[in-house]
Structures are given as structure tokens and as C-alpha cells.
Amino acid sequence: MMNTPLTLVSLVERAEKYFPKKEVISRTLGGVQRFSYKEIGGRTRSLASALESLGVKKGDRVGTLAWNHHRHLEAYFAIPSMGAVLHTINIRLSKEHLSYIINHAEDKVLLVDADLLPLLENIKDELETVEAFIVMTDEETLPDSSLKPLYSYEILLDKADEKYTFSNKIAEEDPAGICYTSGTTGKPKGVVYSHRGLVLHSMAISLADTAAVSESDVCLPVVPMFHANAWGMPFAATWSGSTQVLPGPYPTPQLLAELIESEKVTITAGVPTIWLGLLNELEGKSYNTNSLRAILCGGSAAPMGMIRTFETKYGIPFIHAYGMTETTPLVILSRLKSYQTDLPEEEKLELRSKQGMVVPGIEIKVINENGEAKQDGKDMGELLIRGPWIADEYYKDERSTDAFRDGWLHTGDVATVDEEGFVKIVDRTKDLIKSGGEWISSVDLENALMAHEAVFEAAVVSVPHPKWQERPIACVVLKDGYHDTVTKADINRFLEPQFANWWLPDDVIFMEEIPKTSVGKFLKMALRKQVKEYMSLQS
Amino acid sequence: MMNTPLTLVSLVERAEKYFPKKEVISRTLGGVQRFSYKEIGGRTRSLASALESLGVKKGDRVGTLAWNHHRHLEAYFAIPSMGAVLHTINIRLSKEHLSYIINHAEDKVLLVDADLLPLLENIKDELETVEAFIVMTDEETLPDSSLKPLYSYEILLDKADEKYTFSNKIAEEDPAGICYTSGTTGKPKGVVYSHRGLVLHSMAISLADTAAVSESDVCLPVVPMFHANAWGMPFAATWSGSTQVLPGPYPTPQLLAELIESEKVTITAGVPTIWLGLLNELEGKSYNTNSLRAILCGGSAAPMGMIRTFETKYGIPFIHAYGMTETTPLVILSRLKSYQTDLPEEEKLELRSKQGMVVPGIEIKVINENGEAKQDGKDMGELLIRGPWIADEYYKDERSTDAFRDGWLHTGDVATVDEEGFVKIVDRTKDLIKSGGEWISSVDLENALMAHEAVFEAAVVSVPHPKWQERPIACVVLKDGYHDTVTKADINRFLEPQFANWWLPDDVIFMEEIPKTSVGKFLKMALRKQVKEYMSLQS
């Protein structure tokens, strides 16, 4: 067969050539703008041409510090399609981590949103490799800034070649992108995405049995484009000629609900926190969300109660999924098998609240001290992943050997697999609670807590215990209006019928907020510290 | 990213592990049988183990001479998954071609259906490399045969290892299969399929925007498994855990209609001749075909009248597609874009009767003497194809240089591309009719003829002409009951309003049957000869 390489060039060229009239709808601080793929294609070529004139060459890293909008989408294709490497930078990193990853990736040029300029101005003296800054703004004049040299994105594009020819010297194993994971400890770790990995991943999320991204879709990625390529949606949607709705800076639940209604969004993707916020927004108001065929949810476990409300109250199908920055990210996705659709509603919901089945192209196994875990939905073990869109190392990082061993990615997530092959993530290896020699899943307790009508969110952590080694403590944030009416005893009574006695938390702590990572996951380390302080005050 | 190779091993292992209860329904001469993927998996491993014990090694060719049934499916996975090469042999080849391709491929072992044994007995003295014959039969005793040594498939499996471990030494570029095209001239040409090509093709036909093969599907490939891998359906359906219905020997329209009804088939695939037969069968009878979500039609152009009848009368969506043995085969497929669904019915039908848009992952271009043809739906040129599941040569064949040049497959098909990117195959380069320096498309005339209520099928060929160089002649087969009522003049009157005057055929010849190739395509060379004889008799 022909050795045609799998590269991102063909994705954007397909949109230009076969879907020139379809649109990308982009919200910036200047308002909502609409671009055809014909325009996006020309602008993407112009951006590549402009970067080339700034000295960017094959293999160079070009960073983006930006919200989800059309210019970010243009960077998604322009940079890899000229053979350079797209470094999407998490805008929520600390000052130290920000300068660390820009220096570690050796970014040559940075593209930055006007409102995010201060993040770079703060660290400009630490940056060792950056030769140019390009500000992505609708304004005609450049903002005042201490960053030098500073270029205007639009002025560069005006002078550039919109018929620029993308590189045909790209091998499919060549790097196309890099993204750093915002770990809870230590410095961020870089994950390099190859063209091959991103193309295969784009196919994988467009399969009829996965997210089924299609030309007829209107895709709204709420998950940031600086986080695991917005789960690959911008790549797949462009390839398919889908309409894309990019929600821009500071997307609020109200804004998302309005965009879903006005643009007739069919599929949207984000973390559970986003969907909790959207549910709150939908309650009591009368948005029309009939166009939605799927909410794709990953990043952390979706509480069953939330899935139930979206599906039964609003009729919006909810697709639970699992992945990591290291996995491009999609590896596991929940869809019922055809013979499961006749199961009783509660059993289906139980299945749907699992992360689901491994997608075609990827292999998983779950291992514990006895070898491969039994496929019985109970036997727990660490989830291992292998496949052509899974990283095989962290970029120039000694910590690679912990996670990548024997040809498998060791995720650090604890999972069960049931008879039907449905995976359930029960915990992080480091968050599992070992009480009296037995494991307690903090995630199971959290999901149960979050099903309580008064609970907005809940996290469970372990504390050291003289007799049992570790014991669980529940940290609960109540919904507005429940602060005076719900007690620790209420919470305990709610949990009692659902768990073995020894699983029940030793204490329930009511909090204003649970600390989270920059991508919205519970920051259990910080929470454990808070709990420890609280408990020492009590004793 | 990990360099995990794309191989067929993972496809069958996914079905075994995650869809053990789903079924393969197989019709053999012994009746309809049902096997779970768990059973198919074990039997596939046993077959690989049995072949290994017969001396089959990595890279060896193993041929199949068989109908569509479960044993053929087992061979589809067992042979490539042990590193050997699956050679699917067209049972309709002539004696000479049959021995030629078996010798040319150097088949070491042949798997053959009991009822097809005579085909091999006829040529046994010509076979130079075959060391063993395995007869695929439900019977317990071996049939009498002059082939030696002859083994029973089921007895071999009984003695073999159903826990056989598939090879992990397969590179994705390694050959997995070989299929010879039954050209209309010269000896058949071999096309080698790599593991990579077949895996990517399996993804491609499972995309939401293509054939969308899914777990919830019940797939009935009518297209033979000896013809371009039954369009890849057995590979994709196994990977997805779809139910498969394999229709076995001599599938008649009645049998197909019965299987569609009884097994609730959702998608089926075959050439236009099959669907003309099915339409005849459906007329006047009361089959329930509600389960069908798609008829996939390729191999030659589907007449618009047939598409209309399936869709409007029976409510069965019809998907027109295009491919060749050299292209694994799917490269072009017709689905309306979202904004085309509001077009008037006749315009939609016009679009749907084109072959459609190039699928993700493949590139096409149409070239003529002026360079790349205008994308206006009129400018004709030869269709060129490039991509990772397109062959780059014929196996050990000097004729490769004609078709594979400058990195593109030159198809020999003449096509137009319209503004929306929809490709229409207007002819074979060799079948275009050049009249007075202008091109006439025989396919356009054929489609118009086949829309006449009295016409069963029609072909148009050119004859030499002293003044105009070439002129078209129509060859028409009438439906039963019309032989005495329809005249040449009727046919001419029907065509007149649809075409420029100089496109109209110089004569209409009524025939009993149009000669066809072994895969059901019009054999224009033979037809031209018949027409010439007929005309010399007339003059």
C-alpha cells in the first residue's frame, strides 16, 4: 500500500476544499464572529506564512496562551502543518510553572490573547528562548505591553500569503503538538503528540460507536483548547466539516446555555464542574436545548445524579468518557451495547455512570498484586493503557520511567472492569483509602454524597488512624439554601443504607469550596492538609 | 507516542473480549447456524494453530475458495493474525486464471468449500505450490476427491489449540491479504493489502459520516468475501462487535429478502445487479424491511430510478459508493451535507446518484489534458487516488507502471467533480465515446435507459463511424412482459428530451442478456464484439 503519512495537513485541507461554506463561530472579547472554512483555511495558511517569515522552522515550538476561539483554531493547524510544534499552554498555571514549561519546551514564538498578556509580562525576564510575541486581538492597535518584540496577529496575517503551501516533508511520527500535564505535585510534565497520534485519535472520536463527530454536528468544546487539545474535538470537527462554536474567554454557564440555544449545538464537551454549572443555569429558566444529541463528560467522574437529571429531566444524552493528557485523550467511552438498551432504567444508569468501554485501537488491562484483575466489576487494580495515540514518555523528563514501563502507560488510576468490559475508575492509586487492610473507594463515596439533593459537591480523603491505618473523611459543599437545614447526621443517614459500615466516613466537614487543580479536578493533597488542620483544631 | 502497530489481531481480540455474546449468523449448505464471537474467537485461534501444524509460516500465502460464511470469516482473521497472507480467490474465474493466480501467489494451503472442490480438481495438475487442501464442510466425513492431501476443516479444528496466541511479531506494513482483480483483458493482477491499510479502512467505514458500521448493526455483506474483502465489512463489523449475517452459497434475492426480515438486518452491501434482483423480489410481496438503515451500493453506477424506488417506495436509505480492488475498496461515498437535506427531492436524488465525496484519509484529483479538471460538475478527467489504503503496485507484475505513477493510482475511470465536491463516475477511459471530437458518456445514457419502466438493464457501447469517428449503440434487456409492447422508437422518444441530439444512440438492440464480468460488471469488450456481429448481419 502507499506509504502516505497520516498528518494534520489533510484535515484542514479537506475542510477548505469540501466544506468551504460551513462555519466556525467564534466568541472573542469583541463579540461573536463567523468565519467560513474557506476563510479559516486562508487565514491558517497566512498564519503559517507569517510564522515562517518570523523564522519558525520545522521542529520549532510555537506556544499559544489563549481561550477557545478561531485564532486558536488557526494556530492548531498552521503550526503543525508547517512542520512546527503547537505548544498549548494552560493559562491557569502558576507563574513558576508557566516560565518552566515555556523554557522547557524552548518556545520560539508565543501567541497570546490580549487579556492574558499580563501572565507573560509577569515572567518576561525568566523566558530564555522566546524571540517574538504575537497578540491575538480584534483591536487595530497593539496594546501597551512590556513584551518585545510584540506583533499584531491580524496585521501579520494581512501581509502574509494566504495561498501558502503546507509542508509535504512531514513524517507521521513527527511531533505536531506538546501539552504539559498540570500534575498535583512537582513540575508539569510534557506530552508530545505525533501527527499520526492526532490523526488516528480524530478518526477514533468520529466513529459511529464513540462520539460520532460528523458533518451534521455543531460542536461546542467547552474543555479548553489548552487542555489535551480540547479532547481532539477541533481536529476531528474540522476534518468532518462540522460547524464549530468556540466559546471564547471566561465561558459562564449562562453564556454556554445561550450558545447552545442560539447556535443549535449538537455536541459539547467538558468536565463535570461545567455541567453542574449548566444544570444550575437550566433550572427554572426556559432555554431550548433540543438540538443537543450528546454531552461528552470526562476529566473526573460524573455523579450519577447529574447524569440522571440531564437525561430524564432535560432529555439530553450524556456520554461519560475517560482519558488523560498522556492519551490524546480519549481511551474509554460509555455507550450501552444494543442488548443493554432494554435493561431497567436504574441498571442502565449504573452502567452509564461507569467510564465505559475501551475504544477501538486502544488496549487496556487492569493489574493488581495477583496479576490481571478479574473481569467481575469488583476486583480493583491499576489501569494500564497501550496504543498508537498513547504517549511513550514525558518530554525530556526523568519521571518518564515511573509511568511508562513494559510498553504500557501506568495511569495511577484504580479501576474495575465488569463482565461486559465496562471500566469504572474507582480512585487514584494515591487516593485509595486503606482501612484495616481493605480498600475503600473515595470516588464511590463522593458519587453517593453528590446524589444527595442538598449537596453541591463533595470530596472524600483519608486521614491517618492509629488502629485502622487510614479512615475516610467527607468534605461537603452544600447548595445555597441548605446550610441551615442539613446536618452531619442527615448525611450519615443518607449514606448508611448504601455502604458497608466500615466504608462510612468518620466525619463530615462542611466547607465553602473544595480546592481544585487548574483543570477543575479535586486537589486532594491540599484538601487533606485542610482536613488535618480542621481536625487538629477539633481535638 | 507508542509505536503500537495497526494490525488485524486487535480487531478479532476486541470482539472476543468485549462482545463474546454477540453473534455471527452463517448460512451454509447445511442450514443457518449461529456462533457467538466467543466461539468464533476460539475457532479462529484453532484454525491458526491447525495451519501452523501444517507448516504455514509468517509471510506464507493461504488461499480461500469460498462463499460468505463463518469459516471464511475465521480464515479472514486466523491467517493474517498468525502473520500469513489471506488470498481470497474469486470462484468465478476461468480455469486458466484460477491456476494462474494460485501459482502466482504461491499459495501453500487452500481452504475450499465442498461444493467448489470441482473447480480445484479441474486444475490440480497445474498447481505448483499447494501442499495441502482443507475442505470447509459441515459433513463429518471427507468428500471423495482427487485432491491430495485433503483435510477436514472441522476435524483439524477439533485437534487444534483454541487458546493459540496470535503473533506479536507483525509490523503494520506487513502483508495481510492479497486479492486479484478480474480485469477484462489479460491475466488477473494481484493487490496486496497491508495490516495498516485494512485497519485504517476498517476505521474509515465505521465513521459516523461514511457507512457508520456500529455495534448496534446487523451487517449482511452480499458482496462476496472473495471480492475486495467484501468491502471490508467483515473486518469492521468484527471490530465493532456488530452482528454479522453471512448469506452462504448462491444467495438468491428471495433468500436475501428472507434474511433481511428474519435477522432484522440494518446494513447490507452489494453491486447494483443484486439490488435490482432484490427490488424484483420485494415487488408484490410483503417482506418487512423496516430494520434496514442502509443499502451500500458500489461496483458500478446505481441507476437513479433504482435509488428512487428503494427510498420512496420502501423507505430504505441508499448509499452510493465507489472503490476498486486496488483501494481496499472504499474511497468515495455519497451522503448529503447537512445543508443539502432541504433541497427539492429531485435535486437530492441527482446528488445521491453521484458516487459522492472522498472519505477522510484519502485524496483524489481529476486530471485531463488541461491539468486538474474544473470543480464544476462538467469538466471530465481521469480519477486519480492517493492514501494509506491504496495499493502502490500490482504484486510482481510489470503492468504496475501503467496504473501507479507519480504517487497516484490512475483508475482509468472518467469522472466529474461538482462545486460541492461530489464525484460522478461518467465512464471508463476506454469506454468513453468520442463523437465528432466531443465526449459522450455511456454511463449517462445507460442510467437514462434504465429509468425506463420497461427496461431491466441497458449498456451503451461505441461503434466505429466513418464520419464521426465513434457513435453510441444502446443494448437493452426488457423486463418480462414488455417484449412485444416496447419498440426502438419508444426508447428513442424516451431519450430525446433528456440529451443533446448528437448524444442519442444510432441504434437500439434488444438482447436477452448483457455479458458481465465475474463480479457483475458489464463486459463491454464482449458486448462491442456482439454489437459488431449484429451490425454486420444487418448491413
Coordinates of N, CA and C in Angstrom, one line a residue, chain A residues 1-6 10 13-14 17-22 172 191-194 196-198 200 202-204 206-209 212-216 239-240 326-328 336-339 357-365 372 375 385-392 404 407-409 417 419-422, chain B residues 1-6 10 13-14 17-22 172 191-194 196-198 200 202-204 206-209 212-216 239-240 326-328 336-339 357-365 372 375 385-392 404 407-409 417 419-422:
Chain A
M1 N 0.9 -1.2 0.0 CA 0.0 0.0 0.0 C 0.9 1.2 0.0
M2 N 0.3 2.4 -0.4 CA 1.1 3.6 -0.4 C 1.5 4.0 1.0
N3 N 2.7 4.6 1.1 CA 3.1 5.0 2.4 C 2.8 6.4 2.7
T4 N 1.6 6.8 2.3 CA 1.1 8.2 2.6 C 1.1 8.4 4.1
P5 N 1.8 9.4 4.6 CA 1.8 9.6 6.0 C 0.5 10.2 6.5
L6 N 0.1 9.9 7.8 CA -1.1 10.4 8.4 C -0.6 11.8 9.1
S10 N -3.8 17.1 5.9 CA -5.0 16.7 5.2 C -6.3 17.0 5.8
E13 N -7.1 20.8 5.0 CA -7.3 20.9 3.5 C -8.6 20.3 3.1
R14 N -9.1 19.3 3.8 CA -10.4 18.7 3.5 C -11.5 19.7 3.8
K17 N -11.5 22.4 1.1 CA -11.8 22.0 -0.2 C -13.3 21.5 -0.3
Y18 N -13.8 20.8 0.7 CA -15.1 20.2 0.6 C -16.2 20.8 1.4
F19 N -15.8 21.7 2.4 CA -16.8 22.3 3.2 C -16.5 23.8 3.3
P20 N -16.2 24.5 2.2 CA -15.8 25.9 2.2 C -16.9 26.8 2.8
K21 N -18.2 26.4 2.8 CA -19.3 27.3 3.2 C -19.6 27.0 4.7
K22 N -19.2 25.9 5.3 CA -19.5 25.6 6.7 C -18.8 26.6 7.6
E172 N 4.8 10.9 9.6 CA 3.7 10.8 10.6 C 4.1 10.7 12.0
V191 N 3.9 16.2 27.3 CA 3.4 15.1 26.5 C 3.5 15.6 25.0
V192 N 4.2 14.9 24.2 CA 4.4 15.2 22.8 C 3.4 14.4 22.0
Y193 N 2.6 15.1 21.1 CA 1.6 14.4 20.2 C 2.2 14.3 18.8
S194 N 2.2 13.1 18.3 CA 2.7 13.0 16.9 C 1.5 13.3 15.9
R196 N 0.6 11.3 13.6 CA -0.1 10.0 13.5 C -1.1 9.9 14.6
G197 N -0.6 10.2 15.9 CA -1.5 10.0 17.0 C -2.7 10.9 16.9
L198 N -2.5 12.1 16.5 CA -3.6 13.1 16.4 C -4.6 12.7 15.3
L200 N -5.1 9.6 14.1 CA -5.8 8.4 14.5 C -6.9 8.7 15.5
S202 N -8.4 11.5 15.9 CA -9.5 12.2 15.2 C -10.5 11.2 14.6
M203 N -9.9 10.1 14.0 CA -10.8 9.0 13.4 C -11.5 8.4 14.6
A204 N -10.8 8.1 15.7 CA -11.4 7.4 16.8 C -12.6 8.1 17.4
S206 N -14.6 10.0 15.8 CA -15.6 10.2 14.8 C -16.3 8.9 14.4
L207 N -15.9 7.8 15.1 CA -16.6 6.5 14.9 C -18.0 6.6 15.3
A208 N -18.9 5.8 14.6 CA -20.3 5.8 15.0 C -20.5 5.3 16.4
D209 N -19.6 4.5 16.9 CA -19.7 4.0 18.3 C -19.0 4.8 19.4
A212 N -18.9 10.0 17.6 CA -19.5 10.1 16.3 C -19.5 11.5 15.7
V213 N -18.4 12.2 15.9 CA -18.3 13.6 15.3 C -18.6 13.5 13.8
S214 N -19.4 14.4 13.3 CA -20.0 14.3 12.0 C -20.2 15.7 11.3
E215 N -20.3 15.7 10.0 CA -20.5 16.9 9.3 C -21.8 17.6 9.8
S216 N -22.8 16.9 10.2 CA -24.0 17.5 10.6 C -24.0 18.0 12.0
W239 N -11.9 18.2 10.3 CA -11.8 17.1 9.3 C -13.2 16.7 8.7
S240 N -14.2 16.7 9.6 CA -15.6 16.3 9.2 C -16.3 17.4 8.6
E326 N -1.9 12.3 28.7 CA -1.0 11.3 28.1 C -1.6 10.5 27.0
T327 N -3.0 10.6 26.9 CA -3.6 9.6 26.0 C -4.4 10.3 24.9
T328 N -4.1 11.6 24.7 CA -4.5 12.4 23.5 C -6.0 13.0 23.4
L336 N -24.1 2.3 25.8 CA -24.7 0.9 26.0 C -24.6 0.1 24.8
K337 N -24.4 -1.2 25.0 CA -24.5 -2.2 23.9 C -25.9 -2.3 23.5
S338 N -26.2 -2.8 22.3 CA -27.5 -2.9 21.8 C -28.4 -3.7 22.7
Y339 N -27.9 -4.8 23.2 CA -28.8 -5.6 24.1 C -28.9 -5.1 25.5
M357 N -16.4 1.6 27.8 CA -15.5 0.5 27.1 C -14.4 1.2 26.4
V358 N -13.3 0.4 26.3 CA -12.1 0.9 25.6 C -12.5 1.1 24.1
V359 N -12.0 2.2 23.5 CA -12.4 2.5 22.2 C -11.5 1.7 21.2
P360 N -12.0 1.4 20.0 CA -11.2 0.7 19.0 C -9.9 1.3 18.8
G361 N -8.9 0.5 18.7 CA -7.5 0.9 18.5 C -6.6 1.0 19.8
I362 N -7.3 0.9 20.9 CA -6.6 1.0 22.2 C -6.7 -0.3 23.0
E363 N -5.7 -0.7 23.7 CA -5.8 -1.8 24.6 C -5.6 -1.3 26.0
I364 N -6.4 -2.0 26.9 CA -6.2 -1.7 28.4 C -6.0 -3.0 29.1
K365 N -5.4 -2.9 30.3 CA -5.5 -4.0 31.3 C -5.5 -3.4 32.7
E372 N -3.5 -9.9 36.4 CA -4.6 -9.2 35.8 C -5.9 -9.4 36.6
Q375 N -12.5 -9.9 35.7 CA -13.4 -9.0 35.0 C -14.8 -9.2 35.6
I385 N -2.6 1.3 29.9 CA -3.1 1.6 28.6 C -2.0 1.5 27.6
R386 N -2.4 1.1 26.4 CA -1.4 1.0 25.3 C -2.1 1.2 24.0
G387 N -1.4 1.9 23.0 CA -2.0 2.1 21.7 C -1.3 3.3 21.0
P388 N -1.7 3.5 19.7 CA -1.0 4.4 18.9 C -1.2 5.9 19.2
W389 N -2.1 6.2 20.1 CA -2.2 7.6 20.5 C -2.0 7.8 22.0
I390 N -1.1 6.9 22.5 CA -0.7 7.0 23.9 C 0.8 7.4 23.9
A391 N 1.1 8.4 24.8 CA 2.5 8.8 24.9 C 3.4 7.6 25.4
D392 N 4.6 7.7 25.0 CA 5.6 6.7 25.5 C 6.6 7.3 26.4
F404 N 5.8 5.0 32.3 CA 5.9 4.3 31.1 C 6.9 3.1 31.3
G407 N 6.1 -1.2 28.0 CA 5.3 -0.9 26.8 C 3.9 -0.4 27.2
W408 N 3.6 -0.2 28.5 CA 2.3 0.3 28.9 C 2.4 1.6 29.7
L409 N 1.4 2.4 29.5 CA 1.2 3.6 30.4 C 0.6 3.2 31.7
V417 N -13.2 -3.7 36.1 CA -13.8 -4.0 34.8 C -14.9 -5.0 35.0
E419 N -18.2 -7.7 33.7 CA -18.3 -8.8 32.7 C -18.5 -8.3 31.3
E420 N -19.1 -7.1 31.2 CA -19.4 -6.6 29.9 C -18.2 -5.7 29.3
G421 N -17.1 -5.6 30.1 CA -16.0 -4.9 29.7 C -16.1 -3.4 30.0
F422 N -17.1 -3.0 30.9 CA -17.2 -1.6 31.3 C -16.2 -1.3 32.4
Chain B
M1 N 4.8 9.2 20.8 CA 3.7 8.3 21.1 C 4.2 6.8 20.9
M2 N 3.5 5.9 21.5 CA 3.9 4.5 21.4 C 3.8 4.1 19.9
N3 N 4.8 3.2 19.5 CA 4.8 2.7 18.1 C 4.0 1.4 17.9
T4 N 2.9 1.4 18.7 CA 2.0 0.2 18.6 C 1.5 0.0 17.1
P5 N 1.8 -1.1 16.5 CA 1.4 -1.3 15.1 C -0.1 -1.5 14.9
L6 N -0.6 -1.0 13.8 CA -2.0 -1.3 13.5 C -2.1 -2.6 12.8
S10 N -5.8 -7.1 16.8 CA -6.6 -6.4 17.8 C -8.1 -6.4 17.4
E13 N -9.5 -9.8 18.6 CA -9.4 -9.9 20.1 C -10.4 -9.0 20.7
R14 N -10.7 -7.8 20.1 CA -11.7 -6.9 20.7 C -13.1 -7.6 20.7
K17 N -13.2 -10.4 23.4 CA -13.1 -9.9 24.8 C -14.3 -9.1 25.2
Y18 N -14.8 -8.2 24.3 CA -15.8 -7.3 24.7 C -17.2 -7.6 24.2
F19 N -17.3 -8.4 23.2 CA -18.6 -8.8 22.6 C -18.8 -10.3 22.5
P20 N -18.4 -11.0 23.5 CA -18.4 -12.5 23.4 C -19.8 -13.1 23.2
K21 N -20.9 -12.3 23.5 CA -22.2 -12.9 23.3 C -22.8 -12.5 22.0
K22 N -22.3 -11.5 21.3 CA -22.8 -11.1 20.0 C -22.6 -12.3 19.0
E172 N 3.1 -3.2 10.9 CA 1.8 -2.8 10.3 C 1.9 -2.8 8.8
V191 N -3.4 -7.5 -5.8 CA -3.3 -6.4 -5.0 C -3.0 -6.9 -3.5
V192 N -1.9 -6.4 -3.0 CA -1.6 -6.8 -1.6 C -2.1 -5.8 -0.6
Y193 N -2.8 -6.3 0.4 CA -3.3 -5.4 1.5 C -2.4 -5.5 2.7
S194 N -2.0 -4.4 3.2 CA -1.2 -4.4 4.5 C -2.1 -4.4 5.7
R196 N -1.9 -2.4 8.1 CA -2.2 -1.0 8.3 C -3.3 -0.5 7.4
G197 N -3.3 -0.9 6.1 CA -4.3 -0.5 5.2 C -5.7 -1.0 5.6
L198 N -5.7 -2.3 6.0 CA -7.0 -2.9 6.4 C -7.6 -2.3 7.7
L200 N -6.9 0.8 8.9 CA -7.4 2.2 8.7 C -8.7 2.2 7.9
S202 N -10.9 -0.1 8.0 CA -12.0 -0.5 9.0 C -12.5 0.7 9.8
M203 N -11.5 1.6 10.2 CA -11.9 2.8 10.9 C -12.7 3.7 9.9
A204 N -12.2 3.8 8.7 CA -12.9 4.7 7.7 C -14.3 4.3 7.4
S206 N -16.3 2.9 9.5 CA -17.1 3.0 10.7 C -17.3 4.4 11.2
L207 N -16.9 5.4 10.4 CA -17.1 6.8 10.8 C -18.5 7.1 10.7
A208 N -19.0 8.0 11.5 CA -20.4 8.5 11.5 C -20.8 9.0 10.1
D209 N -19.8 9.6 9.4 CA -20.1 10.2 8.1 C -19.9 9.2 6.9
A212 N -20.7 4.1 8.8 CA -21.1 4.1 10.2 C -21.3 2.7 10.8
V213 N -20.5 1.8 10.4 CA -20.6 0.4 11.0 C -20.5 0.5 12.5
S214 N -21.4 -0.1 13.2 CA -21.6 0.1 14.6 C -21.9 -1.2 15.3
E215 N -21.7 -1.3 16.6 CA -22.1 -2.4 17.4 C -23.6 -2.8 17.3
S216 N -24.4 -1.7 17.1 CA -25.9 -2.0 17.0 C -26.3 -2.5 15.6
W239 N -14.7 -5.8 14.5 CA -14.1 -4.9 15.4 C -15.1 -4.2 16.3
S240 N -16.2 -3.8 15.6 CA -17.3 -3.1 16.3 C -18.2 -4.0 17.1
E326 N -8.1 -2.2 -5.9 CA -6.8 -1.5 -5.6 C -7.0 -0.6 -4.5
T327 N -8.2 -0.3 -4.0 CA -8.4 0.8 -3.0 C -9.1 0.2 -1.7
T328 N -9.1 -1.1 -1.5 CA -9.4 -1.8 -0.3 C -10.8 -2.0 0.1
L336 N -25.6 13.2 1.8 CA -25.8 14.6 1.7 C -25.2 15.4 2.8
K337 N -24.7 16.6 2.5 CA -24.3 17.5 3.6 C -25.5 18.0 4.3
S338 N -25.3 18.5 5.5 CA -26.5 18.9 6.4 C -27.3 20.0 5.7
Y339 N -26.7 20.9 4.9 CA -27.4 22.0 4.3 C -28.1 21.6 3.0
M357 N -18.6 11.9 -2.0 CA -17.4 12.7 -1.6 C -16.3 11.7 -1.2
V358 N -15.1 12.1 -1.4 CA -13.9 11.3 -0.9 C -14.0 11.2 0.6
V359 N -13.7 10.0 1.1 CA -13.8 9.8 2.6 C -12.5 10.3 3.3
P360 N -12.7 10.7 4.6 CA -11.5 11.2 5.3 C -10.3 10.2 5.2
G361 N -9.1 10.7 5.0 CA -7.9 9.9 4.9 C -7.5 9.7 3.5
I362 N -8.3 9.9 2.5 CA -8.0 9.7 1.1 C -8.0 11.0 0.3
E363 N -7.1 11.1 -0.6 CA -7.1 12.3 -1.5 C -7.4 11.9 -2.9
I364 N -8.1 12.7 -3.7 CA -8.4 12.4 -5.1 C -8.0 13.6 -5.9
K365 N -7.8 13.4 -7.2 CA -7.8 14.6 -8.1 C -8.3 14.0 -9.5
E372 N -5.7 19.9 -13.8 CA -6.7 19.5 -12.9 C -8.1 20.0 -13.4
Q375 N -13.8 22.2 -10.9 CA -14.8 21.6 -10.0 C -16.2 22.1 -10.3
I385 N -6.2 8.6 -7.3 CA -6.4 8.4 -5.9 C -5.1 8.2 -5.2
R386 N -5.0 8.7 -3.9 CA -3.8 8.5 -3.1 C -4.3 8.4 -1.7
G387 N -3.6 7.5 -0.9 CA -3.9 7.4 0.5 C -3.4 6.1 1.1
P388 N -3.5 6.0 2.4 CA -2.8 4.9 3.1 C -3.5 3.5 2.9
W389 N -4.7 3.5 2.3 CA -5.2 2.1 2.0 C -5.4 1.9 0.5
I390 N -4.5 2.6 -0.3 CA -4.4 2.5 -1.7 C -3.2 1.7 -2.1
A391 N -3.3 0.7 -3.0 CA -2.2 -0.1 -3.4 C -1.1 0.8 -4.1
D392 N 0.1 0.4 -4.0 CA 1.1 1.2 -4.8 C 1.8 0.4 -5.9
F404 N 0.2 2.9 -11.5 CA 0.8 3.6 -10.4 C 1.9 4.5 -10.8
G407 N 3.1 8.7 -7.6 CA 2.5 8.6 -6.3 C 1.0 8.5 -6.3
W408 N 0.4 8.4 -7.4 CA -1.1 8.3 -7.5 C -1.5 7.0 -8.2
L409 N -2.7 6.5 -7.8 CA -3.3 5.4 -8.6 C -4.1 6.0 -9.7
V417 N -16.3 16.4 -11.0 CA -16.4 16.8 -9.5 C -17.2 18.1 -9.6
E419 N -19.3 21.5 -7.6 CA -18.9 22.6 -6.7 C -18.8 22.1 -5.2
E420 N -19.7 21.1 -4.9 CA -19.8 20.6 -3.5 C -18.8 19.5 -3.3
G421 N -18.0 19.1 -4.3 CA -17.0 18.0 -4.1 C -17.6 16.7 -4.4
F422 N -18.8 16.6 -5.0 CA -19.4 15.3 -5.3 C -18.8 14.8 -6.6

